[in-house]
Amino acid sequence: MSDNSTLSELDRPNSYIGRSVPRPNIRRLLEGRGTYTDDIVLPRMAHVAFHRSPHAHAMIKSINSEAAAQVPGVIRIVTGRELAEVMTPWVGVLSHLAGMKSAPQHAIAVNQVCWQGEAVAAVVAENRAVAEDGVELIEVEYDELPVVADMETALDEGTHVIHPELGDNLIFQRELDVGDVDAAFAEADEVVEETYRFGRHTGVTTEPRIIIADYEPAEDNLTVYLSSQAPHMMKNLYAKHLDMEEDKVRVICKDVGGSFGIKVHTYADEMATVALSKLLKRPVKFLADRLESFVTDIHARDHRVKIRLGIKKDGTITGMEFDDLTGVGPYSMYPRTSGIEANQVVVLTGGPYTFKNYRAKATVVALNLNLMCQYRAVGHPIACAIAEGIVDDAARAIGMDPAEVRRKNLIPDDAYPYIANSGLTYEKLSHHQCLDKLLEMMDYDGLRQEQAELREKGVYRGIGLASMIEVTNPSPMFYGAGGAFISAQDGVTVRMDHNGGVTASTSITEQGQGADAITAQIVASSVGVDIEKVRVVSGDTEVTPYGGGTWASRATGIGGEAALRAGKQLRQNIKVIAGAMLQAEPDTLDVQGGTVVDIDTGKERLALSEVGRVVYFRGDTLPKDLQPELVVSRHYVPKEFPFTFTNGIQAFHVEVDTDTGFVKLLKCWVVEDCGTVINPQLVDGQIRGGVIQGVGGAMLEHCIYDDNGQLQNANMADYMVPMAVEMPDIEIAHCSSPTKDSELGAKGAGEAGTCGAPGAVMNAINDALSPLSAKVNNMPFTPEKVLKALGKV
Amino acid sequence: MKAPSFDYVKVQSLPELLGVLVERGDDAKIIAGGQSLVPTLNMRLSAPEILIDINGLEELKGIAVADGYLRIGALTRHYELGRSDEVAAHAPLLAQALPHIAHEAIRSRGTFGGSIANADPAAELPACLLALRGRLVIAGQNGERTVDVADFFHGLYETAIEPEEVLVAAEIPVLGGGERAAFDELVMRHGDYAIVGLAAMAKADGEILSDVRLSFFSVEGKPVLAAAAADAVNGKPLNEEVLQAAQAALENDLDPLSDLYNTAATKLHLARVLTGRVLSKLASGGA
Amino acid sequence: MSTLYPVTVTVNGSPVTRHVEARLSLSDFLRQELELTGTHVGCEQGVCGACTVRLDGRITRSCLVFAVQADGGEIETVEGLSDNGEIDDLQTAFHERNALQCGYCTPGMLITANELLKKNPSASRAEIREELSGNYCRCTGYHAIVDAVETTGRQRQGGAK
């Protein structure tokens, strides 16, 4: 599958790497025998529900909980002021995002509520229904404050400042100016410009956020069961804000029902739950039900971007500039901040192309709306859509085919390493290879011909392309350098037991994407055992090595490399022991299929169970100077590059009903280069799952707020995500440019689908509409927006 | 998101139900299929003191044809409606509408009468009933009364059913000679409530339509018959000019309410598009 | 304390009786009273489909039925359909095709897909998509699910011939 000369470790006999092995350990999910956090019941477990502010911005005058306290089964009612004595507030800033500011946020609002849905009081009760009975009876008097709900006016003189002590509503600003953009535009034959809008949307994990906090006062231990992507990060934060020793905190993630970046943040209500457990000295459970999840799960992508691009008649792009404005929440989310998304737009936009004149500005303002933060593909969908949208505009302006314009401007495949306008280095990408493969796979020319024929009949089909780059495998430069205890490294411990079985505990976490499966594949391959002999443990801070978890498309690239290194070393250790037992040189041996063999002939010499039996039960028979070690830990952190970039390209084929404005997605194609592919089926699953979330933002998903900061569609019926009927088949192909920073060579693949889909869908719609001189630029593209573009309403 | 506390009684006969209704009056809610009611309870948008379960009432079940009417018991489940030969033969409009109603698991339990009595302006069946010129059989302390569908829907979730009454059945004139049905709706996602929907009936003589009934839903607070549009079509061979006249006339028929995603103007436009499609379907033989 | 009502149901072939509040949903009854946690709750408003079970032979949203209403009824959950082998082929196809990621929607998806295949094992991809359109999956993009259901349908047809 890949370049053999560099991947010998991956091409061992019976290697599982590169094979679509069905995920081990998921039959239980198919039989309803998983353990999601909601399935856990602890002795004396209480349930909390929150009274939440109906106002987007107000001062709390008084809270009357007398009636609520009388409800049979209500255990305790706690306000923000009381909870603040147990838990300290936090501020979501990173020091390497210069100038970023935010106000301290409490687990429960103390004086001021800043968005509709912010918790004002907690009702702890014997069960959830009773807790909700109590919530209904809490009376809160508010003094309403002006609501800052419009990002365009948030920084205007006269606009209310949400946190007066900060001076204004500006959270973060980033500018980048490379080359000479003015000269580039002067040199261009055409300068095209457009304003794009992206609707705020959210992740809608099928399993809502959920936490069970179990504080045990006798030993001052806190165990938290959490549906999360980053247990070690949360362990640190619980200890920090509860003023506990971090060693006393354990975070356990059982099966996680979808995360997508939603479950990697510090949610106030979850922090409150942990504090309540400490306060009440008993387990407390909180589940953000579907009404709560829409007003509290982080939102993302609320951006307005004005962009210009210069192009010559021969298709050469001369330069680009844009101004991005995004309105986040009243607080920057902790600890990853609400500034990364805009920063990514600055760093990534136009990244696949060779033009050298680039001016970007991003402004992040505070609003009295729910908090925004990193959701799958953070910033990429915006960066990709604005660049790909304006490139298509430019292609139309000079009358060139969009595929040709891309061919002309994409970074050549032999130009690597390549330093991007952002100053970051692309180690090795394959834009042209991917483009060629895509055009062939989709029969681009055939579709263009069909399109022309159908137009004659009044059928409007469109083809949209979106080239992309994606940030994966982030180094400590992403968060650690900014002062956050978010680990960029991961570790894996492998252990061989007496029967030859291998247990691998890893600090990456399973969200359904298959982290456990790829760990098993890599460990089985590198140790030399059948995959059935490998058990993987993840998601428990007490028993796994310290590490980052799952986010930023990092688990396979980083945790996978740690698994490879640990497995290799275990194999080496086994060979040394077997060598002693067989009186052979270790280097003449190998481990294959659970057996020690002669490396040259493959002749079976010793079963691993025999090695295990001797090591664990008859160590006396081994040489005295040999200390057998059948437990090995290895870690890995990317060192060579701050980020490992991947690339790919997507295409959508759509049909627009010009009478109704409805858009039918007919087909999607993706070519992706994520380096070494460990399990093609899992990568395809990630890409397809990513695509649907990108399609959601492009076509349907939108957190609709009114001027008073009231979310209008905070339920699953009114907030629409794509369902099976709305999605087309998605065909996928791969190119492979492994990173040389690791032996595994794997880059990330979890977010690419989400990155490219919105731009590709938009371009396809606009391609369909182009003969009608209509264009859409405001996601999601509802029928009404298409009709408006067509001038029909 | 748990329902507030309530009492529960499963009534075994119509008289028992009417008795409980008199006794508990405004504090009670009737539950049939519950597919609309339970979400409102779970979200605490409704807090009855007692839930009266009518699923055991045999008097409200069954589909039968008698005296030129198709009688559909209020407790008929959507899926039963969908597989009924009588419905397919005598009220094909309902059969056409049915696959558009939510999803299989909802149709397992949701009831015909519940949909009518709930009078959700976005629901398919009330509009069908209006196009079909049905009548509603309502039981109360003083026995049964019959209300013409034209007088039944009063507004948003409001009907002619009094607090101490219950819907027993709907009666629909069986399909007449030359009568055709056509149904269409525009939905953001399959199975969702429509942005605009149209249930239509007409008599057809070749390409000439008469007695046209265009019943729109998801447009106003209750299903609405587009009389002016129908007039523009009645008795004329359906051609482009007639279609356009009907579409233009909708301005006088409809006063659309905007929703979260669509302005009134969009709804009117989409109603016109649907009118064109549905009339063409009727003229070409219905479905 | 609210009134408790007796509920006697047959669940996966076994009769059980509990006394519960009228407001307890069938989904919470299954999960909390009977500890059948394979039935998942995603929205409590009948939209996501994760709580789909079979009630008296029909697929039903268990979040939209109160447990008291199911009194006297017969309920089958993913655990029961796994134990009796009814959906074994579908489960195997889902596994082989990786038609599940996080697995939260999977029990409801399997039960819905099984219902479709019982009616129409030769369902086209479009028909499969339509029938599954009431079940949210946020992980897979549906493609692999459609593949798995299509494959199982073909196998069932083959077996029937």
PDB file of N, CA, C and O in Angstrom, chain A residues 208-248:
ATOM      1  N   PRO A 208     -26.245  12.498  24.676  1.00  0.00           N
ATOM      2  CA  PRO A 208     -25.977  13.852  25.199  1.00  0.00           C
ATOM      3  C   PRO A 208     -24.779  13.838  26.164  1.00  0.00           C
ATOM      4  O   PRO A 208     -24.331  12.784  26.599  1.00  0.00           O
ATOM      5  N   ARG A 209     -24.312  15.036  26.477  1.00  0.00           N
ATOM      6  CA  ARG A 209     -23.237  15.123  27.479  1.00  0.00           C
ATOM      7  C   ARG A 209     -23.710  14.500  28.782  1.00  0.00           C
ATOM      8  O   ARG A 209     -24.848  14.686  29.185  1.00  0.00           O
ATOM      9  N   ILE A 210     -22.820  13.791  29.442  1.00  0.00           N
ATOM     10  CA  ILE A 210     -23.206  13.152  30.692  1.00  0.00           C
ATOM     11  C   ILE A 210     -22.005  12.970  31.603  1.00  0.00           C
ATOM     12  O   ILE A 210     -20.902  12.702  31.148  1.00  0.00           O
ATOM     13  N   ILE A 211     -22.246  13.123  32.892  1.00  0.00           N
ATOM     14  CA  ILE A 211     -21.176  12.996  33.884  1.00  0.00           C
ATOM     15  C   ILE A 211     -21.755  12.407  35.171  1.00  0.00           C
ATOM     16  O   ILE A 211     -22.887  12.728  35.560  1.00  0.00           O
ATOM     17  N   ILE A 212     -20.977  11.544  35.796  1.00  0.00           N
ATOM     18  CA  ILE A 212     -21.287  11.116  37.166  1.00  0.00           C
ATOM     19  C   ILE A 212     -20.040  11.403  37.999  1.00  0.00           C
ATOM     20  O   ILE A 212     -18.963  10.879  37.700  1.00  0.00           O
ATOM     21  N   ALA A 213     -20.170  12.261  38.978  1.00  0.00           N
ATOM     22  CA  ALA A 213     -19.046  12.597  39.846  1.00  0.00           C
ATOM     23  C   ALA A 213     -19.236  11.894  41.177  1.00  0.00           C
ATOM     24  O   ALA A 213     -20.313  11.967  41.775  1.00  0.00           O
ATOM     25  N   ASP A 214     -18.196  11.210  41.620  1.00  0.00           N
ATOM     26  CA  ASP A 214     -18.293  10.428  42.859  1.00  0.00           C
ATOM     27  C   ASP A 214     -17.168  10.846  43.797  1.00  0.00           C
ATOM     28  O   ASP A 214     -16.049  10.342  43.709  1.00  0.00           O
ATOM     29  N   TYR A 215     -17.484  11.789  44.665  1.00  0.00           N
ATOM     30  CA  TYR A 215     -16.490  12.234  45.646  1.00  0.00           C
ATOM     31  C   TYR A 215     -16.608  11.386  46.898  1.00  0.00           C
ATOM     32  O   TYR A 215     -17.698  11.203  47.437  1.00  0.00           O
ATOM     33  N   GLU A 216     -15.479  10.884  47.322  1.00  0.00           N
ATOM     34  CA  GLU A 216     -15.453   9.984  48.484  1.00  0.00           C
ATOM     35  C   GLU A 216     -14.609  10.689  49.546  1.00  0.00           C
ATOM     36  O   GLU A 216     -13.391  10.835  49.394  1.00  0.00           O
ATOM     37  N   PRO A 217     -15.252  11.213  50.604  1.00  0.00           N
ATOM     38  CA  PRO A 217     -14.565  12.092  51.529  1.00  0.00           C
ATOM     39  C   PRO A 217     -13.540  11.391  52.427  1.00  0.00           C
ATOM     40  O   PRO A 217     -12.566  12.019  52.851  1.00  0.00           O
ATOM     41  N   ALA A 218     -13.742  10.115  52.700  1.00  0.00           N
ATOM     42  CA  ALA A 218     -12.846   9.448  53.657  1.00  0.00           C
ATOM     43  C   ALA A 218     -11.391   9.503  53.196  1.00  0.00           C
ATOM     44  O   ALA A 218     -10.487   9.758  53.984  1.00  0.00           O
ATOM     45  N   GLU A 219     -11.173   9.274  51.907  1.00  0.00           N
ATOM     46  CA  GLU A 219      -9.811   9.309  51.377  1.00  0.00           C
ATOM     47  C   GLU A 219      -9.602  10.531  50.485  1.00  0.00           C
ATOM     48  O   GLU A 219      -8.586  10.632  49.807  1.00  0.00           O
ATOM     49  N   ASP A 220     -10.602  11.387  50.420  1.00  0.00           N
ATOM     50  CA  ASP A 220     -10.523  12.580  49.569  1.00  0.00           C
ATOM     51  C   ASP A 220     -10.270  12.182  48.114  1.00  0.00           C
ATOM     52  O   ASP A 220      -9.444  12.765  47.432  1.00  0.00           O
ATOM     53  N   ASN A 221     -11.011  11.155  47.672  1.00  0.00           N
ATOM     54  CA  ASN A 221     -10.870  10.692  46.292  1.00  0.00           C
ATOM     55  C   ASN A 221     -12.047  11.167  45.454  1.00  0.00           C
ATOM     56  O   ASN A 221     -13.189  11.146  45.910  1.00  0.00           O
ATOM     57  N   LEU A 222     -11.752  11.545  44.229  1.00  0.00           N
ATOM     58  CA  LEU A 222     -12.823  11.908  43.294  1.00  0.00           C
ATOM     59  C   LEU A 222     -12.712  11.019  42.069  1.00  0.00           C
ATOM     60  O   LEU A 222     -11.679  10.981  41.407  1.00  0.00           O
ATOM     61  N   THR A 223     -13.791  10.290  41.796  1.00  0.00           N
ATOM     62  CA  THR A 223     -13.858   9.499  40.565  1.00  0.00           C
ATOM     63  C   THR A 223     -14.957  10.088  39.700  1.00  0.00           C
ATOM     64  O   THR A 223     -16.077  10.273  40.158  1.00  0.00           O
ATOM     65  N   VAL A 224     -14.602  10.398  38.478  1.00  0.00           N
ATOM     66  CA  VAL A 224     -15.581  11.010  37.576  1.00  0.00           C
ATOM     67  C   VAL A 224     -15.772  10.116  36.367  1.00  0.00           C
ATOM     68  O   VAL A 224     -14.806   9.788  35.670  1.00  0.00           O
ATOM     69  N   TYR A 225     -16.997   9.701  36.142  1.00  0.00           N
ATOM     70  CA  TYR A 225     -17.359   8.977  34.926  1.00  0.00           C
ATOM     71  C   TYR A 225     -17.876  10.018  33.942  1.00  0.00           C
ATOM     72  O   TYR A 225     -18.819  10.750  34.255  1.00  0.00           O
ATOM     73  N   LEU A 226     -17.225  10.087  32.812  1.00  0.00           N
ATOM     74  CA  LEU A 226     -17.507  11.201  31.920  1.00  0.00           C
ATOM     75  C   LEU A 226     -17.505  10.724  30.477  1.00  0.00           C
ATOM     76  O   LEU A 226     -16.656   9.937  30.073  1.00  0.00           O
ATOM     77  N   SER A 227     -18.465  11.201  29.720  1.00  0.00           N
ATOM     78  CA  SER A 227     -18.443  10.943  28.281  1.00  0.00           C
ATOM     79  C   SER A 227     -17.549  12.006  27.672  1.00  0.00           C
ATOM     80  O   SER A 227     -17.970  13.146  27.502  1.00  0.00           O
ATOM     81  N   SER A 228     -16.314  11.643  27.391  1.00  0.00           N
ATOM     82  CA  SER A 228     -15.310  12.662  27.078  1.00  0.00           C
ATOM     83  C   SER A 228     -14.259  12.154  26.108  1.00  0.00           C
ATOM     84  O   SER A 228     -14.055  10.958  25.952  1.00  0.00           O
ATOM     85  N   GLN A 229     -13.577  13.116  25.504  1.00  0.00           N
ATOM     86  CA  GLN A 229     -12.477  12.815  24.589  1.00  0.00           C
ATOM     87  C   GLN A 229     -11.114  12.946  25.262  1.00  0.00           C
ATOM     88  O   GLN A 229     -10.121  12.509  24.731  1.00  0.00           O
ATOM     89  N   ALA A 230     -11.065  13.673  26.386  1.00  0.00           N
ATOM     90  CA  ALA A 230      -9.769  14.031  26.963  1.00  0.00           C
ATOM     91  C   ALA A 230      -9.778  13.872  28.480  1.00  0.00           C
ATOM     92  O   ALA A 230      -9.791  14.841  29.230  1.00  0.00           O
ATOM     93  N   PRO A 231      -9.765  12.609  28.958  1.00  0.00           N
ATOM     94  CA  PRO A 231      -9.888  12.383  30.403  1.00  0.00           C
ATOM     95  C   PRO A 231      -8.747  12.995  31.222  1.00  0.00           C
ATOM     96  O   PRO A 231      -8.993  13.511  32.307  1.00  0.00           O
ATOM     97  N   HIS A 232      -7.517  12.954  30.691  1.00  0.00           N
ATOM     98  CA  HIS A 232      -6.417  13.494  31.495  1.00  0.00           C
ATOM     99  C   HIS A 232      -6.527  15.008  31.649  1.00  0.00           C
ATOM    100  O   HIS A 232      -6.223  15.556  32.706  1.00  0.00           O
ATOM    101  N   MET A 233      -6.968  15.684  30.600  1.00  0.00           N
ATOM    102  CA  MET A 233      -7.155  17.131  30.700  1.00  0.00           C
ATOM    103  C   MET A 233      -8.199  17.452  31.773  1.00  0.00           C
ATOM    104  O   MET A 233      -8.008  18.348  32.603  1.00  0.00           O
ATOM    105  N   MET A 234      -9.275  16.698  31.775  1.00  0.00           N
ATOM    106  CA  MET A 234     -10.335  16.988  32.740  1.00  0.00           C
ATOM    107  C   MET A 234      -9.897  16.668  34.167  1.00  0.00           C
ATOM    108  O   MET A 234     -10.225  17.390  35.101  1.00  0.00           O
ATOM    109  N   LYS A 235      -9.121  15.620  34.317  1.00  0.00           N
ATOM    110  CA  LYS A 235      -8.603  15.264  35.652  1.00  0.00           C
ATOM    111  C   LYS A 235      -7.836  16.450  36.240  1.00  0.00           C
ATOM    112  O   LYS A 235      -8.028  16.836  37.398  1.00  0.00           O
ATOM    113  N   ASN A 236      -7.006  17.032  35.425  1.00  0.00           N
ATOM    114  CA  ASN A 236      -6.226  18.188  35.875  1.00  0.00           C
ATOM    115  C   ASN A 236      -7.136  19.349  36.273  1.00  0.00           C
ATOM    116  O   ASN A 236      -6.930  20.001  37.307  1.00  0.00           O
ATOM    117  N   LEU A 237      -8.159  19.583  35.463  1.00  0.00           N
ATOM    118  CA  LEU A 237      -9.011  20.750  35.715  1.00  0.00           C
ATOM    119  C   LEU A 237      -9.914  20.557  36.930  1.00  0.00           C
ATOM    120  O   LEU A 237     -10.170  21.498  37.679  1.00  0.00           O
ATOM    121  N   TYR A 238     -10.387  19.331  37.130  1.00  0.00           N
ATOM    122  CA  TYR A 238     -11.193  19.090  38.332  1.00  0.00           C
ATOM    123  C   TYR A 238     -10.354  19.358  39.581  1.00  0.00           C
ATOM    124  O   TYR A 238     -10.795  20.031  40.516  1.00  0.00           O
ATOM    125  N   ALA A 239      -9.136  18.811  39.571  1.00  0.00           N
ATOM    126  CA  ALA A 239      -8.267  18.997  40.743  1.00  0.00           C
ATOM    127  C   ALA A 239      -7.973  20.470  40.955  1.00  0.00           C
ATOM    128  O   ALA A 239      -8.058  20.991  42.080  1.00  0.00           O
ATOM    129  N   LYS A 240      -7.658  21.152  39.859  1.00  0.00           N
ATOM    130  CA  LYS A 240      -7.267  22.552  39.957  1.00  0.00           C
ATOM    131  C   LYS A 240      -8.389  23.410  40.544  1.00  0.00           C
ATOM    132  O   LYS A 240      -8.156  24.225  41.431  1.00  0.00           O
ATOM    133  N   HIS A 241      -9.600  23.201  40.069  1.00  0.00           N
ATOM    134  CA  HIS A 241     -10.674  24.106  40.485  1.00  0.00           C
ATOM    135  C   HIS A 241     -11.408  23.648  41.741  1.00  0.00           C
ATOM    136  O   HIS A 241     -12.185  24.404  42.313  1.00  0.00           O
ATOM    137  N   LEU A 242     -11.147  22.405  42.148  1.00  0.00           N
ATOM    138  CA  LEU A 242     -11.676  21.958  43.443  1.00  0.00           C
ATOM    139  C   LEU A 242     -10.600  22.055  44.516  1.00  0.00           C
ATOM    140  O   LEU A 242     -10.823  21.667  45.654  1.00  0.00           O
ATOM    141  N   ASP A 243      -9.414  22.522  44.125  1.00  0.00           N
ATOM    142  CA  ASP A 243      -8.286  22.616  45.038  1.00  0.00           C
ATOM    143  C   ASP A 243      -7.988  21.247  45.661  1.00  0.00           C
ATOM    144  O   ASP A 243      -7.882  21.098  46.881  1.00  0.00           O
ATOM    145  N   MET A 244      -7.870  20.252  44.797  1.00  0.00           N
ATOM    146  CA  MET A 244      -7.529  18.896  45.255  1.00  0.00           C
ATOM    147  C   MET A 244      -6.172  18.509  44.686  1.00  0.00           C
ATOM    148  O   MET A 244      -5.707  19.083  43.705  1.00  0.00           O
ATOM    149  N   GLU A 245      -5.571  17.510  45.276  1.00  0.00           N
ATOM    150  CA  GLU A 245      -4.376  16.908  44.685  1.00  0.00           C
ATOM    151  C   GLU A 245      -4.814  16.163  43.429  1.00  0.00           C
ATOM    152  O   GLU A 245      -5.760  15.382  43.475  1.00  0.00           O
ATOM    153  N   GLU A 246      -4.092  16.394  42.345  1.00  0.00           N
ATOM    154  CA  GLU A 246      -4.516  15.758  41.086  1.00  0.00           C
ATOM    155  C   GLU A 246      -4.462  14.229  41.178  1.00  0.00           C
ATOM    156  O   GLU A 246      -5.240  13.535  40.545  1.00  0.00           O
ATOM    157  N   ASP A 247      -3.553  13.712  41.995  1.00  0.00           N
ATOM    158  CA  ASP A 247      -3.443  12.253  42.133  1.00  0.00           C
ATOM    159  C   ASP A 247      -4.698  11.640  42.743  1.00  0.00           C
ATOM    160  O   ASP A 247      -4.910  10.439  42.649  1.00  0.00           O
ATOM    161  N   LYS A 248      -5.500  12.478  43.356  1.00  0.00           N
ATOM    162  CA  LYS A 248      -6.708  11.951  44.011  1.00  0.00           C
ATOM    163  C   LYS A 248      -7.891  11.888  43.046  1.00  0.00           C
ATOM    164  O   LYS A 248      -8.985  11.499  43.435  1.00  0.00           O
TER     165      LYS A 248
END
